[in-house]
Amino acid sequence: TAPGFREFVTPILGWPVFALVPCRDFAYIVPERDKAILSRLGQVVLNEFQNSGYPLSVEVFSVSDDGVEAIGSYAPPEDAT
């Protein structure tokens, strides 16, 4: 949520966007118009979250002029033991 984030992503992806940040060194920024792709990113997000030394979140964030809002998450698999 850096002050220049919107100015950085808008020329490339448009505005608003979705952000997925499963760990400190990995992020997906997805244009709102491509929302359908979010359903295909879950396994990668969970893998990065579970295997990173610096996990952050499995949530999907909407980033817009209204701010940042968690709109869903990728549920980690339940322990099978």
Coordinates of C-alpha atoms in Angstrom, one line a residue:
T1 CA 0.0 0.0 0.0
A2 CA 2.8 2.4 -0.9
P3 CA 1.7 5.9 -1.7
G4 CA 2.7 5.5 -5.4
F5 CA 1.1 2.1 -5.9
R6 CA -1.8 3.3 -8.0
E7 CA 0.4 5.4 -10.2
F8 CA 2.7 2.4 -10.7
V9 CA 0.1 -0.3 -11.6
T10 CA -2.5 1.8 -13.5
P11 CA -0.6 2.2 -16.8
I12 CA 0.1 -1.5 -16.9
L13 CA -2.9 -3.2 -15.3
G14 CA -5.6 -0.5 -14.9
W15 CA -7.4 0.3 -11.8
P16 CA -8.8 -1.1 -9.4
V17 CA -6.8 -4.3 -8.9
F18 CA -6.7 -7.4 -6.7
A19 CA -3.6 -8.2 -4.7
L20 CA -2.5 -11.6 -3.4
V21 CA 0.5 -11.5 -1.1
P22 CA 1.2 -14.9 0.4
C23 CA 4.7 -14.1 1.6
R24 CA 7.1 -11.2 1.9
D25 CA 8.9 -11.8 -1.4
F26 CA 5.9 -12.9 -3.7
A27 CA 2.8 -11.1 -4.9
Y28 CA 0.3 -11.3 -7.6
I29 CA -1.4 -8.1 -8.8
V30 CA -4.4 -8.9 -11.0
P31 CA -6.6 -6.4 -12.9
E32 CA -10.2 -6.3 -11.7
R33 CA -11.3 -7.1 -15.3
D34 CA -9.4 -10.4 -15.0
K35 CA -11.2 -11.6 -11.8
A36 CA -11.7 -15.1 -13.3
I37 CA -8.0 -15.8 -13.0
L38 CA -8.2 -15.7 -9.2
S39 CA -9.7 -19.2 -9.2
R40 CA -6.6 -20.6 -10.8
L41 CA -4.0 -19.0 -8.4
G42 CA -5.0 -20.7 -5.2
Q43 CA -2.6 -23.6 -5.2
V44 CA 0.4 -21.3 -5.9
V45 CA -0.7 -18.9 -3.2
L46 CA -1.1 -21.7 -0.7
N47 CA 2.2 -23.2 -1.6
E48 CA 4.1 -19.9 -1.3
F49 CA 2.3 -19.2 2.0
Q50 CA 3.0 -22.6 3.5
N51 CA 6.6 -23.0 2.4
S52 CA 7.9 -19.4 2.9
G53 CA 10.0 -18.4 5.8
Y54 CA 8.0 -15.1 5.9
P55 CA 4.3 -16.0 5.3
L56 CA 1.9 -13.1 5.2
S57 CA -1.7 -13.9 4.0
V58 CA -3.8 -16.3 1.9
E59 CA -6.5 -13.6 1.5
V60 CA -7.5 -11.9 -1.7
F61 CA -7.5 -8.1 -1.4
S62 CA -9.4 -5.6 -3.4
V63 CA -7.3 -2.4 -3.9
S64 CA -9.3 0.6 -5.1
D65 CA -10.0 4.2 -4.4
D66 CA -12.0 3.1 -1.4
G67 CA -8.9 1.5 0.1
V68 CA -7.8 -2.1 0.7
E69 CA -10.4 -4.7 1.6
A70 CA -10.1 -8.5 2.1
I71 CA -12.7 -10.1 -0.2
G72 CA -11.9 -13.7 0.2
S73 CA -9.2 -16.2 0.9
Y74 CA -7.7 -19.5 -0.2
A75 CA -8.4 -21.9 2.7
P76 CA -5.3 -24.0 3.6
P77 CA -6.0 -27.7 3.3
E78 CA -7.3 -29.3 6.5
D79 CA -4.9 -31.5 8.3
A80 CA -5.6 -35.1 7.2
T81 CA -4.2 -36.7 10.3

